[in-house]
Amino acid sequence: PLTPEGSIPDCYHPTEPYSAMVLGPGEVFSGTPCCHMVEVDVVGRSATHRRLDCPWIEGMGRYAVARVGDYVCVFGGCEVDTEPVDTLRLFHLPSETWTVQHRQEGEEWPQARVDACAVCVDGSLTVLGGSDRDPMHDMWVYNMAMNKWRLVREESEEGSDGERDSEGETTPLEMPCESAQGGVVVGDTFHVASKDRESGRDLHYTYTHDSGWESRALPDFTYLPINSEWEAVSLNGDLYVTSLNGGDWDRLHTMDVETGDWRVNGCDHELDFEFTGACAIAPDTVFGGYHYGVPKVYFGVDCKEVIPVTL
């Protein structure tokens, strides 16, 4: 998930240390651009961090970030008062080195944008939506091995040619929702809450490469105000969502992804997930939340144990 303040790709893999990579512009972190790796001891309830080299981070923001295999992928973004870029930056985790991929002449490549959403779906980097003055609703999939982008298109119905454009290809598949920010992948399914582009209703959307987009009504207790999306993480295979009830951050909503049943979890402290892109770094541990530049680690499925991480 992406916010202008900074982004955190989900770096939880079962065979690796419990860690998260934090990227953010200097105004969020006491004037110093941030590129840190935070490692968390989930047993001892402690966290350590170290700075990583990141030559491009100064002044950059509003980019989309996702973990795909051994890479942290950063697409788009802009500096203050500048035009968006279409650059793809890749951080190789084993060697801790950056490479930069630029648009090649004649190749299919996503348009420059800010405020997009990047996630890993079925092992591939998927970039959804964003804006370049005007909202975008297209979807792109990146092939890491071939360094090639593919615009996601509608499938033709069996036995027909389907609707095709002037070049003989089916039309691009667009998101039915206004925004994909705040979404999260649980298993092989992308979940997001946003306004429907036609009806204006707040809905819960899911997307898979096989089934495409589906929508369902949100339960009454998710309190989604106008022009606001949820902030979600995946814990123990369930979907965890923070309340967005006009500043009431002290509750969690949990959905069982198998049954679709929701429940409300009360908390006795403020949850700051909505200020960042929170991520799960262990089956029951969440990293995220900038409160005056200080992220936090939330332990337990109820997120009641909290420690700050001063970067």
GROMACS .gro file of N, CA and C in nm, residues 33 85 97 234 240-241 281:
model
   21
   33PRO      N    1   1.626   1.149   0.453
   33PRO     CA    2   1.557   1.046   0.375
   33PRO      C    3   1.578   0.909   0.437
   85VAL      N    4   0.707   1.005  -1.272
   85VAL     CA    5   0.802   0.929  -1.352
   85VAL      C    6   0.744   0.790  -1.378
   97THR      N    7   2.138  -0.432  -0.332
   97THR     CA    8   2.178  -0.338  -0.437
   97THR      C    9   2.055  -0.297  -0.518
  234SER      N   10  -0.273  -0.868   0.623
  234SER     CA   11  -0.308  -1.009   0.630
  234SER      C   12  -0.238  -1.071   0.749
  240TYR      N   13  -0.731  -0.821   0.810
  240TYR     CA   14  -0.746  -0.729   0.922
  240TYR      C   15  -0.755  -0.587   0.869
  241VAL      N   16  -0.856  -0.514   0.913
  241VAL     CA   17  -0.882  -0.379   0.863
  241VAL      C   18  -0.899  -0.285   0.981
  281ILE      N   19   0.474  -0.867   0.922
  281ILE     CA   20   0.611  -0.918   0.913
  281ILE      C   21   0.625  -1.053   0.982
   0.00000   0.00000   0.00000
